[in-house]
Every structure is written in structure tokens, then in C-alpha cells.
XYZ file of C-alpha atoms in Angstrom:
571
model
C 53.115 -64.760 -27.755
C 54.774 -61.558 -26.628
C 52.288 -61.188 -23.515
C 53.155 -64.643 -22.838
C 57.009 -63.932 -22.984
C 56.374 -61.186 -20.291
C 54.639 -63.527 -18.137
C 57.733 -66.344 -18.341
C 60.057 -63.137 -17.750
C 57.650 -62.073 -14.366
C 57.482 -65.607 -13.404
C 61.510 -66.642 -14.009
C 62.423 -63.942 -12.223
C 60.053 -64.254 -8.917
C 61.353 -67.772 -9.157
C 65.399 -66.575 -9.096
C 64.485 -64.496 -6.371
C 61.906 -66.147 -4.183
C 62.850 -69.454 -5.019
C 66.578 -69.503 -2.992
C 66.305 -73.392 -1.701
C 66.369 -73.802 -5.755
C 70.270 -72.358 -6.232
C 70.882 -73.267 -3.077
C 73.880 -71.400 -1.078
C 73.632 -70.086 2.487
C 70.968 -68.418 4.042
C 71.334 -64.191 4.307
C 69.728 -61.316 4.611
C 67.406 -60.600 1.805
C 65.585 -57.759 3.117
C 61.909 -57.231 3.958
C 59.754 -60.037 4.004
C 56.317 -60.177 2.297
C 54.334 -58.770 4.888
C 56.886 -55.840 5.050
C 55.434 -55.294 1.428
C 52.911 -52.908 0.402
C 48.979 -54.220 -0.504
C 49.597 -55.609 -4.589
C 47.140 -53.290 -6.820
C 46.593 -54.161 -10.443
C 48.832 -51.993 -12.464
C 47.274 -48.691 -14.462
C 46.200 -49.655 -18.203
C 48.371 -46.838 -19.110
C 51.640 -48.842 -17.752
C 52.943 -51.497 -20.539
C 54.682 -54.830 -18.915
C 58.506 -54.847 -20.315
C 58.878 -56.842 -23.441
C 60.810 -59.707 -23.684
C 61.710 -62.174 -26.291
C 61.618 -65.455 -26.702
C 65.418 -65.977 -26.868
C 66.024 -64.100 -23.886
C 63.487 -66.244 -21.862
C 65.531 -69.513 -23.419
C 68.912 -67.828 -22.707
C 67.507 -67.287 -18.863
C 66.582 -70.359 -18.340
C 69.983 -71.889 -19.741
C 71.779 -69.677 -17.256
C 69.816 -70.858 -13.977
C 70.486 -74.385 -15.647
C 74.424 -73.651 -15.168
C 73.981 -72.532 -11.959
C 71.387 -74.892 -10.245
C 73.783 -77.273 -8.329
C 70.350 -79.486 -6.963
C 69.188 -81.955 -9.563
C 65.568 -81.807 -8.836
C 65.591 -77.968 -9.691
C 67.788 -78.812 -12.535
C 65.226 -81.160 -13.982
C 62.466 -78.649 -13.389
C 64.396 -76.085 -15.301
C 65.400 -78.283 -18.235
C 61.498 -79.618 -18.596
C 60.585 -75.631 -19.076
C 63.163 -74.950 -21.242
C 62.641 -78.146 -23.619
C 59.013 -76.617 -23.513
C 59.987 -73.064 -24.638
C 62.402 -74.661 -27.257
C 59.506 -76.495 -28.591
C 57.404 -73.074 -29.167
C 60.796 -71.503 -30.724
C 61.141 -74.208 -32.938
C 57.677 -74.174 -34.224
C 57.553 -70.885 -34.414
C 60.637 -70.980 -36.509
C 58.918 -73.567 -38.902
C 56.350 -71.768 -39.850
C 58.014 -68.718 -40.643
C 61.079 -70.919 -42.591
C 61.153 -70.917 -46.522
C 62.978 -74.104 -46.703
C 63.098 -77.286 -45.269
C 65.428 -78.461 -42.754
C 65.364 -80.019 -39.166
C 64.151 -77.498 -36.511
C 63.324 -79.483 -33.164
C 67.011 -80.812 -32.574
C 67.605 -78.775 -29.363
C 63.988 -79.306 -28.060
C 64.263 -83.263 -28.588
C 67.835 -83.471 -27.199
C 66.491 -81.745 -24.012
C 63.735 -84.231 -23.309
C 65.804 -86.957 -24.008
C 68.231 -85.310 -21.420
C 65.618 -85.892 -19.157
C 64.141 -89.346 -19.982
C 68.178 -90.575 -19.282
C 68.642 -88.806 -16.529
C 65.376 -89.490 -14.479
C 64.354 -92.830 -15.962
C 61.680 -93.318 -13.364
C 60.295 -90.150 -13.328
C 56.357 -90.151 -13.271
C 55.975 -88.165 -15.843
C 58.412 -89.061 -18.473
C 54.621 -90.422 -20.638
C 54.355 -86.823 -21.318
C 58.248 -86.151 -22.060
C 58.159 -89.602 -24.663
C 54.859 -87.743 -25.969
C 56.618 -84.610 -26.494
C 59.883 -86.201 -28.433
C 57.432 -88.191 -30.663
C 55.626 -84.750 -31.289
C 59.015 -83.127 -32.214
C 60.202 -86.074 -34.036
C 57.006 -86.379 -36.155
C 56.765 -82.856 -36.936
C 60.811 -82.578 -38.104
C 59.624 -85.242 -40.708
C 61.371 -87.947 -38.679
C 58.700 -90.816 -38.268
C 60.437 -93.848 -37.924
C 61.678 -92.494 -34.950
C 58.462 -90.921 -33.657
C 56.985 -94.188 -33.935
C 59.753 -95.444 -32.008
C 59.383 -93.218 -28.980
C 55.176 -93.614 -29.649
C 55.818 -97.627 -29.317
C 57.433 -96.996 -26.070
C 54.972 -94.845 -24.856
C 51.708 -96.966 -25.255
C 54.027 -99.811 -24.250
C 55.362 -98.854 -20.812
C 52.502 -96.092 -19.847
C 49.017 -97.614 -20.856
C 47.193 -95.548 -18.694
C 48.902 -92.424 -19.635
C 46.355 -89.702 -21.013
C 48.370 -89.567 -23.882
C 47.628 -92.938 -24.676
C 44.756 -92.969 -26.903
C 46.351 -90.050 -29.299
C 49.779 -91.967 -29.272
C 47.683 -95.351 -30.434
C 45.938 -92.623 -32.789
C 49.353 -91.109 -34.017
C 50.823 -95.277 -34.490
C 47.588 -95.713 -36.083
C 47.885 -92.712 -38.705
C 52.099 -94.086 -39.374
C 51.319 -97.480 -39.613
C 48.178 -96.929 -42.123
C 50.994 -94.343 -44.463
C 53.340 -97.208 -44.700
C 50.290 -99.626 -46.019
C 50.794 -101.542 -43.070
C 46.539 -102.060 -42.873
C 46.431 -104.362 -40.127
C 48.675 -103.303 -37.816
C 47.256 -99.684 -38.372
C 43.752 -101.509 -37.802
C 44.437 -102.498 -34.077
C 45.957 -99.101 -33.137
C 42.809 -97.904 -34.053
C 41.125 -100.462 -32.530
C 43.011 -99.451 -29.201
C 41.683 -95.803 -29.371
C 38.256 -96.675 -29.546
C 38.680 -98.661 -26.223
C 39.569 -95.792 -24.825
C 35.611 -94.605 -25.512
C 34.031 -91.760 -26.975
C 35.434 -88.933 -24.484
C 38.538 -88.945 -26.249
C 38.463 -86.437 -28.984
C 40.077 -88.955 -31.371
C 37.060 -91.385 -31.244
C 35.546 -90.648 -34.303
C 38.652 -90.092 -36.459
C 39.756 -93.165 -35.525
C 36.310 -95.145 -36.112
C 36.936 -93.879 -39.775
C 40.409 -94.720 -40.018
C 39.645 -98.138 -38.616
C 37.162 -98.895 -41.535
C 39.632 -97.210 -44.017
C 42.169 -100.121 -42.322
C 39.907 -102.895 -42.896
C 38.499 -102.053 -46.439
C 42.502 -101.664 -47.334
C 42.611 -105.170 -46.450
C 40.038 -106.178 -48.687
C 37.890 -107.310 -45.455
C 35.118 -105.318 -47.017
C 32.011 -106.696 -44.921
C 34.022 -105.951 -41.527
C 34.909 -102.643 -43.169
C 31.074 -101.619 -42.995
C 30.722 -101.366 -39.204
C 32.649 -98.914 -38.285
C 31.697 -96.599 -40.956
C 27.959 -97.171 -40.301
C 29.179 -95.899 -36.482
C 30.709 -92.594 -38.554
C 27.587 -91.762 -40.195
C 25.363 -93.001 -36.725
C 27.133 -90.405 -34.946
C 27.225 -87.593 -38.167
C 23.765 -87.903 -38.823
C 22.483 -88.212 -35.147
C 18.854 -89.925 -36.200
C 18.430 -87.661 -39.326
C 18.078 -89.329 -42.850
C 19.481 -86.875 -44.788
C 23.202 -84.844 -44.742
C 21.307 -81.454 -44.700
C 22.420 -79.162 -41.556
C 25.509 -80.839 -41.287
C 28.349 -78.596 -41.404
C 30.637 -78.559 -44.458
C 33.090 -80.541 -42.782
C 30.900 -83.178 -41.563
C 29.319 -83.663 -45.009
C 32.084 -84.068 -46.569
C 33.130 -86.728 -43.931
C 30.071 -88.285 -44.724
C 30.174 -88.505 -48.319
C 33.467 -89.936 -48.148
C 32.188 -92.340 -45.627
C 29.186 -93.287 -48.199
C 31.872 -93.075 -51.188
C 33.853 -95.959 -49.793
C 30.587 -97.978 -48.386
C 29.226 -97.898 -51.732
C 32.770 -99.050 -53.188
C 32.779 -102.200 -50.544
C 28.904 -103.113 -51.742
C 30.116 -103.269 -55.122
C 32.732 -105.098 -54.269
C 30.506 -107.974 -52.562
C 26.629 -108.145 -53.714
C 25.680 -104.998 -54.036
C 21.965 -103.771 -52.991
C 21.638 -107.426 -51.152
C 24.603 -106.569 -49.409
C 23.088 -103.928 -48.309
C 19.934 -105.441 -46.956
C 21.698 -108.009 -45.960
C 23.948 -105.584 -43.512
C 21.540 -103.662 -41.994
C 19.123 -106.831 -41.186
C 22.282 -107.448 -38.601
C 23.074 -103.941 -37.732
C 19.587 -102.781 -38.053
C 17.572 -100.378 -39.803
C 19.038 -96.723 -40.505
C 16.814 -93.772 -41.185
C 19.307 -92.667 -43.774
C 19.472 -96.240 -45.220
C 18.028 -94.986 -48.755
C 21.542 -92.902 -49.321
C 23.229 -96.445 -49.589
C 21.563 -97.272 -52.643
C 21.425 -93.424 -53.798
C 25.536 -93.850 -53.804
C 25.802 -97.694 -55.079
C 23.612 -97.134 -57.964
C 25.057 -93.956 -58.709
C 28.681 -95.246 -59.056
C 27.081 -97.971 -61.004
C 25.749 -95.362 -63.250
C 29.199 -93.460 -63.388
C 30.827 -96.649 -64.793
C 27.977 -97.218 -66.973
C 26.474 -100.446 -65.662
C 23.636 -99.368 -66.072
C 21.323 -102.444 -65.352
C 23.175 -102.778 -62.211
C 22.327 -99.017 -61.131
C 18.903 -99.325 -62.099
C 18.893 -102.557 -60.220
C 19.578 -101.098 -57.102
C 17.303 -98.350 -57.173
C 14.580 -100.972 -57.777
C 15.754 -102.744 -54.749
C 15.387 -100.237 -52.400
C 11.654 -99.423 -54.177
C 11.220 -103.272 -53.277
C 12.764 -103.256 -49.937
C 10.616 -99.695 -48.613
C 7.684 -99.951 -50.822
C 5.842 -97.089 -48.336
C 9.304 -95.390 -48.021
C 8.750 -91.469 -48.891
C 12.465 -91.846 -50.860
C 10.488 -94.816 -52.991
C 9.229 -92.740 -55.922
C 12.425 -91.087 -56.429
C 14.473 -94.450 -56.376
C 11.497 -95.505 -59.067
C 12.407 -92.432 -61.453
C 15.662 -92.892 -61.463
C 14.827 -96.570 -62.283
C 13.207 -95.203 -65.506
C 16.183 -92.328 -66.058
C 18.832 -95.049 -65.962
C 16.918 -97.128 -68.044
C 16.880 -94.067 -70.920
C 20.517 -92.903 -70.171
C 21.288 -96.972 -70.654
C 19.077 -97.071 -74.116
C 16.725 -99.528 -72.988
C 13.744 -98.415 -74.392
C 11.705 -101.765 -73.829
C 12.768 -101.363 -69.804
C 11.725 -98.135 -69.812
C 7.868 -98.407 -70.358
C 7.124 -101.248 -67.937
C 9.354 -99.240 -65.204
C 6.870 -96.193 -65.718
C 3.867 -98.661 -66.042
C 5.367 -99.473 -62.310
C 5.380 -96.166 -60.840
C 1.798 -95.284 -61.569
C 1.052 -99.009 -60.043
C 2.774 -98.320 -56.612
C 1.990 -94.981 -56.736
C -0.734 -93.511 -58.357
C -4.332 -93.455 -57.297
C -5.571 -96.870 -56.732
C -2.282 -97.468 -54.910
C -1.901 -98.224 -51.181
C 1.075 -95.469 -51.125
C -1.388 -93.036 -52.536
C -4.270 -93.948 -50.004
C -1.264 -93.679 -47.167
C 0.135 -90.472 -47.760
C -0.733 -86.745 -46.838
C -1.483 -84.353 -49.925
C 1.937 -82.759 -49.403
C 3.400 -86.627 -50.611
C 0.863 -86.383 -53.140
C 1.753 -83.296 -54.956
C 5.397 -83.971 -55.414
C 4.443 -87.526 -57.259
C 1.484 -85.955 -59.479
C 4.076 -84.679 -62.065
C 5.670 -87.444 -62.584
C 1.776 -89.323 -62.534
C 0.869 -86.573 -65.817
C 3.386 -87.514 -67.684
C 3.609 -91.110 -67.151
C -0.377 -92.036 -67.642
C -0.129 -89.653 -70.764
C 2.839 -91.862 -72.049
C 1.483 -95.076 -71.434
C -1.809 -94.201 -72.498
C -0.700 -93.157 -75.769
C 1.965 -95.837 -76.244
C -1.014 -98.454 -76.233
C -3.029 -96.546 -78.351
C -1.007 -96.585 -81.160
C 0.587 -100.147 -80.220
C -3.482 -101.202 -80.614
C -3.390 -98.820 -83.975
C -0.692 -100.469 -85.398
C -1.972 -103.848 -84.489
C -5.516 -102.801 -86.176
C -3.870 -102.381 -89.268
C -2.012 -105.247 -89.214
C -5.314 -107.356 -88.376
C -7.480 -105.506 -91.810
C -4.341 -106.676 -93.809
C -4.055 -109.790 -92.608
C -8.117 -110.055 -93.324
C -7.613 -108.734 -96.907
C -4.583 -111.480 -97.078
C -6.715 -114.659 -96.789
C -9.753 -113.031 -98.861
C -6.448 -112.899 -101.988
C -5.060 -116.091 -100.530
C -1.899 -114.367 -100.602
C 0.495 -115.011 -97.355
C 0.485 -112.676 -94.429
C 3.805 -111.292 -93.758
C 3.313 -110.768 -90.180
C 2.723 -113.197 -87.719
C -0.956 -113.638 -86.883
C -3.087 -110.822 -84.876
C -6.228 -111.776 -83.252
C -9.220 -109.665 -82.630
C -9.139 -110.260 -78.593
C -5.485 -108.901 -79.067
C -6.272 -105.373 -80.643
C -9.093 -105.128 -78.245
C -7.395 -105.857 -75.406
C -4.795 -103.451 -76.080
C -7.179 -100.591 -77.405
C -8.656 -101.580 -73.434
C -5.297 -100.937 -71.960
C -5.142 -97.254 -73.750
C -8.598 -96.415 -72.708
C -7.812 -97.279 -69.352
C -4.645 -95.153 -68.713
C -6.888 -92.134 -70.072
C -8.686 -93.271 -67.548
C -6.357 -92.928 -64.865
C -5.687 -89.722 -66.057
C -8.739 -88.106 -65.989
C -8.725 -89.618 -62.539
C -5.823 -88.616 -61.175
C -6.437 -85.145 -62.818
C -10.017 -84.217 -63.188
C -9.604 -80.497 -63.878
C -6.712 -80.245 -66.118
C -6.600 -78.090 -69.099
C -5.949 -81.423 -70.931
C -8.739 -83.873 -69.502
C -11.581 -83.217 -72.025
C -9.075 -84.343 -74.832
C -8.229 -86.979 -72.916
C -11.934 -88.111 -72.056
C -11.865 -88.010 -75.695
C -9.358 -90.299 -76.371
C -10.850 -92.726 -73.797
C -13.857 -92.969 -75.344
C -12.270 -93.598 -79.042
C -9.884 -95.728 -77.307
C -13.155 -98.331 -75.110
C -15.256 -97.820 -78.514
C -12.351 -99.798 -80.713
C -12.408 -102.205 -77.220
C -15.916 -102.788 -77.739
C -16.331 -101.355 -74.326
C -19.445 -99.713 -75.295
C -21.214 -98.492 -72.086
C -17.853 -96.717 -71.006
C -17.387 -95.359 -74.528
C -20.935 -93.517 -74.529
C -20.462 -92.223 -70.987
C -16.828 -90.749 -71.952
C -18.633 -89.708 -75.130
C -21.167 -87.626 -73.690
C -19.019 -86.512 -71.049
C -17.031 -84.430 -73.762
C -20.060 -83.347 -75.631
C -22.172 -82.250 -72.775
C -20.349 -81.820 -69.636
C -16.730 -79.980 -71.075
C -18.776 -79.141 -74.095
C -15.450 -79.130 -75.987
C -15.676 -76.562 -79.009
C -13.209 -78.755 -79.996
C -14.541 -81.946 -79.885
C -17.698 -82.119 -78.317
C -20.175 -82.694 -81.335
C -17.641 -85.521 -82.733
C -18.275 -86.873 -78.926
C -22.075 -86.284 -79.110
C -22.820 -88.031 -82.312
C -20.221 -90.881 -81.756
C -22.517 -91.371 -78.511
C -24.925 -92.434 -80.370
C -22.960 -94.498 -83.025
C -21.675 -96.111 -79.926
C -25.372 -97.287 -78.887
C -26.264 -98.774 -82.916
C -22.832 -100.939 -81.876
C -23.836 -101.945 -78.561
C -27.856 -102.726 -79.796
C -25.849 -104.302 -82.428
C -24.142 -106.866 -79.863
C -27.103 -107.359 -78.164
C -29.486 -108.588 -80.233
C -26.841 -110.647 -81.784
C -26.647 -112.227 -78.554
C -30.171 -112.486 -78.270
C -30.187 -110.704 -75.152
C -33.668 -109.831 -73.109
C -35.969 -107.521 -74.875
C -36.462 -105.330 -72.022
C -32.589 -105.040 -72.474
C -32.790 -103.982 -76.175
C -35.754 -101.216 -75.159
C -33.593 -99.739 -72.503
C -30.358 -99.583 -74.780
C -33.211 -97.862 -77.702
C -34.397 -95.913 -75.544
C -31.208 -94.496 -74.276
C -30.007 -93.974 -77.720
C -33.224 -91.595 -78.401
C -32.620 -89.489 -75.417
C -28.712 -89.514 -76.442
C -29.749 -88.479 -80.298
C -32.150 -85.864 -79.030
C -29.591 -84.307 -76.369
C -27.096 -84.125 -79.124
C -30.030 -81.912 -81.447
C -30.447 -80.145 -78.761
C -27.106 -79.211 -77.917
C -25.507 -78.787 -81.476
C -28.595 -77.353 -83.271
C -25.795 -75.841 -85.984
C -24.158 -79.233 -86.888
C -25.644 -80.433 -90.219
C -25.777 -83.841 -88.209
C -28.223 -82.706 -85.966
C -31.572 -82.907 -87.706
C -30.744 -86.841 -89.623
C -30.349 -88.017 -85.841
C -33.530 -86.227 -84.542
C -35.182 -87.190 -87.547
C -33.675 -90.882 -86.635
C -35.025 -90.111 -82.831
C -38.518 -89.925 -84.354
C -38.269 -93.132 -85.876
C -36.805 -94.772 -83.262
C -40.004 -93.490 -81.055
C -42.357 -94.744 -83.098
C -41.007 -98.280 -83.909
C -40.879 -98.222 -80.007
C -44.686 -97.195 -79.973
C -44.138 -94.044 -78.467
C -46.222 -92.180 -80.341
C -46.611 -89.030 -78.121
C -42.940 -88.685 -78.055
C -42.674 -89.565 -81.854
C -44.876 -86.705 -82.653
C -42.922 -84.358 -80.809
C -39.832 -84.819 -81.986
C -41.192 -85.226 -85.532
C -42.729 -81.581 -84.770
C -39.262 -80.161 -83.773
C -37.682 -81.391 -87.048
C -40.650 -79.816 -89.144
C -40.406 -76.303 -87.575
C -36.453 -76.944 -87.736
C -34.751 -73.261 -88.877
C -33.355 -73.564 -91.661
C -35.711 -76.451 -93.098
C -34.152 -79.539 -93.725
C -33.880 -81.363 -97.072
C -36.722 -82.800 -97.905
C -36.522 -85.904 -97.470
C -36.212 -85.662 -94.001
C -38.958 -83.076 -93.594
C -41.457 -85.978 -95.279
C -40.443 -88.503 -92.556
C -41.292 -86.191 -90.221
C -44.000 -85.102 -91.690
C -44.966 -89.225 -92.170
């Protein structure tokens, strides 16, 4: 300010003394004339400019005002000073510790001027420059006065759109919404290239949803966030300022689309306006303010809508887990198993979404994949458990002819529920071949299609354990329920009368699953009863070559088996 204050000093006097037609008076003598004067030359750094004050520059001006007898060069004069009494009287207000008028002599100058040269061409600048003064001594009523006038009698002022912008920002502080609505309105005909475009976009919604007009109030807040986000779908590299613009612009969408339908509101909007890439944070902000006031079905509702809406969307697994947290925050624990059952649907490896996307999409839904196909898996395990139990007591009911006290269970219905379990292990072991956790898993499937009566899967699973993880855990259980599993399924078949070239293969399959298990777990005490079995089975087959070699193995068995056992071989 103080180099300034020099300058106004340098200039006010080079205008007292080189302006004479100003002051007027008769011509003289006033010495040499500029090209009497030496070449100018920029002064040494070591020379300071004379200091001058801000109320000296005021108090010069003030004098030349006394003395200027022509009116033009009296307006002139005036229009500087009302300027410099503006800077003196903000200055003044910042530095005040109380609160008081301060613009009085700055506004009574420019109103000097606005009665004194009523036609002056630029008296759209002195109106701005009252309502300024007026509006920052507190005194709005009358800044909007001197604003109305402005936009009234200069529409093509420059001033014009921040005057409709100023009226806008009154009007919408005395809740006068509509009014405040088309002063807005009349910025944003001036076009973007006014710097109080997008202000006044937001303000404009703001007008309309404070008029309840709550569909109308979408527009121009979709515009905000159009010209925020600039084709991106997400508020990251936005500045600090512009994010929080645009979570306040999202805060009061969301509010409005609770207001009318909610998520079909949504769709229903942007079928007119057209898609948004950023679209998904509409239904991120609904369905969390549904969640803050705890409606929860209504939050989980419109994350499921946007799942259903952008099915392929890279934001749809993340609406679908939230689905399933809402769900749990909400205590709906019977919601909460079909909306994981769901996500492994759309998403998990028989899915078109998994087909579609790259590995990098693929790795952030696997987590959620593990735990969900674990959870389902065993929730229908037990469920077909539980159901078992309930089907041997219902049995043991009607042998006593005592009354069940459970409502019937069929047969097909544990099986078909043991079928579900086996084939969410399934999907596991799929989806996750070399996890520490499979070969328990493959495990479980197999226990899970034996109780089915899903016998051909339950061997394979079986012997999968026993002789491809060879589990120390559980692979003999595997191995020998391999071949338990075969007795079942030569069970079904010959009680379905089935071919006999059927019933050899299924024998013949069991031998070479008895004899892999012998051969594999030579320690379990299991081992020699099924090769001794093997041997049998061999013969009976008319294998007799085989039978005898098998029998052999059992006789030179280390230690020697029980006796009995040791003369069927030996038979």
C-alpha cells in the first residue's frame, strides 16, 4: 500500500502541475518545456521514493476539489477520491476492534456523483461501488437497493452478472427462494466466462431445493459436479475446496432423492440427463444417509439397485457388500445369507463379471469370494445336519407311533441340501485351488456329496484328499471312505438293476481304489481288511491272476495280520 501511496503522490502532483487546463486560470510562463528537459533515467536502487500516507493523498485530493472551478475535472477528482476513501475505509475495518459504520464518506462521494452527473456513462460502476460499500457496512437493504437499480437501468454493464450474483446471495439470506432463484438464473445467462458461473449454478439448486422443487433442484447440481469432476468418477485429485463443494453438492442430491423415490429417482434422472461416470456416488450417499438414520432396508435397497442397474459396473461388488454389511448392522440375519449367496452368483467364477474382468478386478473380489463360499458352504452343511437329525427322529417317531414334533422332513430335502454344501466346497476349491485350506475343504465336499448320495463326486473328492494332498490329516479317512463310497454306489446300482457291465466297472474301480489305499497307508490297521477285501473282490470277478497277487501281498504283509485274514488269503 505504501508504494502505491507514492505512486498517487507522483501522479497527483504531475497532474497539479502538468495538468493547468484542469484549475484553469490564465495562461503564463511556466518555464522550460519538456524537450528543454533532460533524457528520464530510472532512479538508483539506493534512492527511496518519499513516503506518503494515505490521508495525505485524501487530504490532496480534497484540496484540488476546492479549487477546481471546471466540473468535468471536479468529477474526475471526486471519482478518485471516493476510490481512495474506499481503500481507507477498508483498511480501517480490518484493523477496527468494534463494529461501527466505516464507508459513510466513500458512499456519500459516489452518490455526489450519481446526482450530479445522472447521465454519466459510467455511473454502472459508481451504483456498483455504493452497493459494495453499502453491503460491506452491514447495510443490505440498501445495497440491494442500489444493486436493483443497477441490473435494472445498465443490463449490459460488466458488473451485471456479479450484481444479479450479489441480489441472488440477499434475496436467498432473507428466504426469499424464488426470487433468489431467477437472479441466479440471470447470472448463468451471462455464460460460463463469468467467474460467478459456477457459484451461482450451486446457489440456483440450493434456491430450488429450498422451495421444495426437489426434481428441478437436481439439474443444476448435476452441472456442479459435471464441471468438478470433469469426466472422472471419483472426487480423488480434486482440490480440498472442490471436494468439499462436491460433497455438499452430493449431500443435498442425496437429501432431494430421499425426499422423492429414492434409487428410482435416481435412475429415473439420469435416463433424461444421461449417464454420469460418477453416477455410483449417488447411491454411495443415498444409502448412506439411509443408513445414518437407520433405515436400513432402504440403504441396503439402494445399494442393490445400483448392483441391478450396472451389473458389469467395477463399483458393483462393493455396492453388493455393503448390501450384506447393512443387512448385519440392521440385524437381519435371514437377508444376510441370500445377499452373500448373491455376490458369489454375479461374481464369482462361473459368473459373466468374472469371465469379463482383468485379474487386477479379480483379486480385489477373491477375499470377499473366501469368505463367502466358506460361509455358505458351511451354513448348508449344518442346515442339512440339523435336518438329518430331525429326519432319524422323525423315523424312530412312527416306528413308537409317538407324534413328531417337527413338521415333516423328507429324504430329497436333506439330500438336496447336503448337495448345496458340497457344492459351495466346490466353488471353493475352484475359486481357490492352492489354498492352505482346500484339502480340508475337498474333504468336506466329499462328506458333504456322500450324505447327497452323489457318489461318483464323493469318491473323486475322496481320493483327491487321500492321494493327491495326501492330507496327514485326513487323507486315510478320505482313502478308505473312497471305497465305502463305491459299496454305496454298487449298492444303488444293482438295486436299480442297472447293466452288468455297469456293476463290473463300479467293482472293479472299487479294487483298484482298495488296493491304492493299501498301498498308500500301509500303517493304518485298515489297510490289510480292504486288501484282503481286494482279493475277494478279484476272485468273485474271476480275476484270478490279480486275486493271487494281491492275496500274496497280504500273506507277506509286515507285521502279519490276524489270522483270519491271513487264511483268506491264504484260501
Amino acid at each position: 500500500m505504501k508504494r502505491l501511496l507514492k505512486w498517487f503522490k507522483i501522479g497527483l502532483a504531475l497532474s497539479l502541475v502538468s495538468g493547468c487546463s484542469w484549475l484553469g486560470g490564465e495562461e503564463r510562463d511556466l518555464g522550460p518545456t519538456l524537450a528543454d528537459l533532460a533524457p528520464a533515467a530510472l532512479p538508483r536502487h539506493s534512492v527511496e521514493l518519499p513516503s506518503i500516507e494515505l490521508d495525505e493523498v485524501v487530504a490532496q485530493y480534497r484540496k484540488v476539489l476546492e479549487i477546481s472551478p471546471d466540473a468535468e475535472t471536479r468529477r474526475k477528482v471526486m471519482s478518485r477520491l471516493a476510490g481512495l476513501e474506499m481503500v481507507r475505509s477498508e483498511e480501517q475495518q480490518l484493523q477496527a476492534t468494534e463494529m461501527r459504520r466505516f464507508f459513510d464518506e466513500a458512499i456519500a462521494l459516489y452518490q455526489s456523483l450519481l446526482q450530479q452527473h445522472p447521465d454519466n456513462a459510467g455511473n454502472d460502476r459508481l451504483l456498483y461501488q455504493v452497493a459494495k460499500a453499502q453491503q460491506m457496512d452491514g447495510r443490505s437493504e440498501d445495497s440491494m437497493n442500489e444493486l436493483d437499480q443497477l441490473v435494472s437501468q445498465y443490463p449490459d454493464s460488466e458488473f451485471y452478472a456479479e450484481a444479479q450474483f450479489r441480489r441472488g446471495e440477499i434475496l436467498f439470506s432473507r428466504q426469499r427462494y424464488q426470487e433468489a432463484e431467477r437472479a441466479y438464473g440471470e447470472v448463468l445467462k451471462s455464460g460460463e466466462s463469468t467467474p460467478f458461473y459456477n457459484n451461482a449454478l450451486y446457489m440456483h439448486g440450493w434456491s430450488r431445493f429450498k422451495q421444495g422443487r426437489y426434481r428441478t433442484a437436481l439439474k443444476p447440481f448435476t452441472q456442479v459436479l459435471d464441471i468438478l469432476l470433469d469426466g472422472r468418477d471419483k472426487l480423488e485429485g480434486l482440490t480440498r475446496p472442490q471436494q468439499e463443494l462436491a460433497n455438499d453438492a452430493l449431500r443435498v442430491m442425496s437429501l432431494a432423492f430421499s425426499y422423492l423415490e429414492g434409487a428410482d429417482t435416481i435412475a429415473s434422472t439420469y435416463r433424461q440427463l444421461g449417464a454420469r461416470a460418477y453416477e455410483h456416488l449417488f447411491y454411495l450417499h443415498l444409502g448412506q444417509l439411509y443408513l445414518d438414520k437407520k433405515r436400513y432396508r432402504d440403504s441396503a435397497g439402494t445399494f442393490q439397485a445400483f448392483v441391478e442397474r450396472y451389473p458389469l459396473s467395477d463399483y458393483a461388488p462393493g455396492f453388493n457388500v455393503k448390501t450384506i454389511e447393512v443387512y448385519g448392522k440392521g440385524d437381519f440375519p435371514t437377508l444376510v445369507l441370500p445377499a452373500k449367496q448373491q455376490f458369489v452368483t454375479n461374481y464369482g467364477i462361473y459368473s459373466q463379471y468374472w469371465q469379463r474382468k482383468d485379474e487386477s478386478v479379480r483379486d480385489t473380489l477373491r477375499p470377499h469370494l473366501h469368505r463367502y463360499l466358506m460361509e455358505l458352504a458351511q451354513h448348508h452343511h449344518a442346515s442339512a445336519q440339523t435336518l438329518q437329525k430331525q429326519l432319524a427322529k422323525q423315523q424312530r417317531d412312527k416306528t413308537t407311533a409317538k407324534r413328531p414334533d417337527r413338521d415333516n422332513v423328507s429324504a430329497a430335502k436333506v439330500a438336496a441340501t447336503f448337495l448345496k454344501a458340497g457344492d459351495w466346497y466346490s466353488q471353493f476349491v475352484q475359486t481357490f485351488p492352492n489354498d492352505k485350506a482346500t484339502p480340508g475343504v475337498v474333504f468336506l465336499m466329499a462328506e458333504s456329496l456322500f450324505e447327497a448320495g452323489e457318489m461318483p463326486r464323493a469318491i473323486a473328492a475322496y481320493e483327491q484328499v487321500a492321494y493327491q494332498y495326501r492330507d496327514p490329516e485326513k487323507g486315510a479317512e478320505a482313502g478308505y471312505s473312497a471305497i465305502l463310497a463305491h459299496d454305496k454306489q454298487l449298492g444303488k446300482l444293482l438295486d436299480s438293476s442297472a447293466a452288468d457291465t455297469e456293476v463290473a466297472d463300479w467293482r472293479r474301480s472299487k479294487i483298484a481304489s482298495a488296493r491304492q489305499f493299501a498301498d498308500a497307508y500301509k500303517t493304518d490297521k485298515r489297510a490289510v481288511p480292504v486288501l484282503t477285501k481286494a482279493a475277494e473282490n478279484l476272485f468273485d470277478l474271476g480275476d484270478f491272476a490279480q486275486a493271487v497277487e494281491v492275496a500274496a501281498s497280504v500273506t507277506a504283509w509286515s507285521p502279519t495280520p490276524k489270522t483270519s485274514l491271513s487264511y483268506t488269503a491264504w484260501l
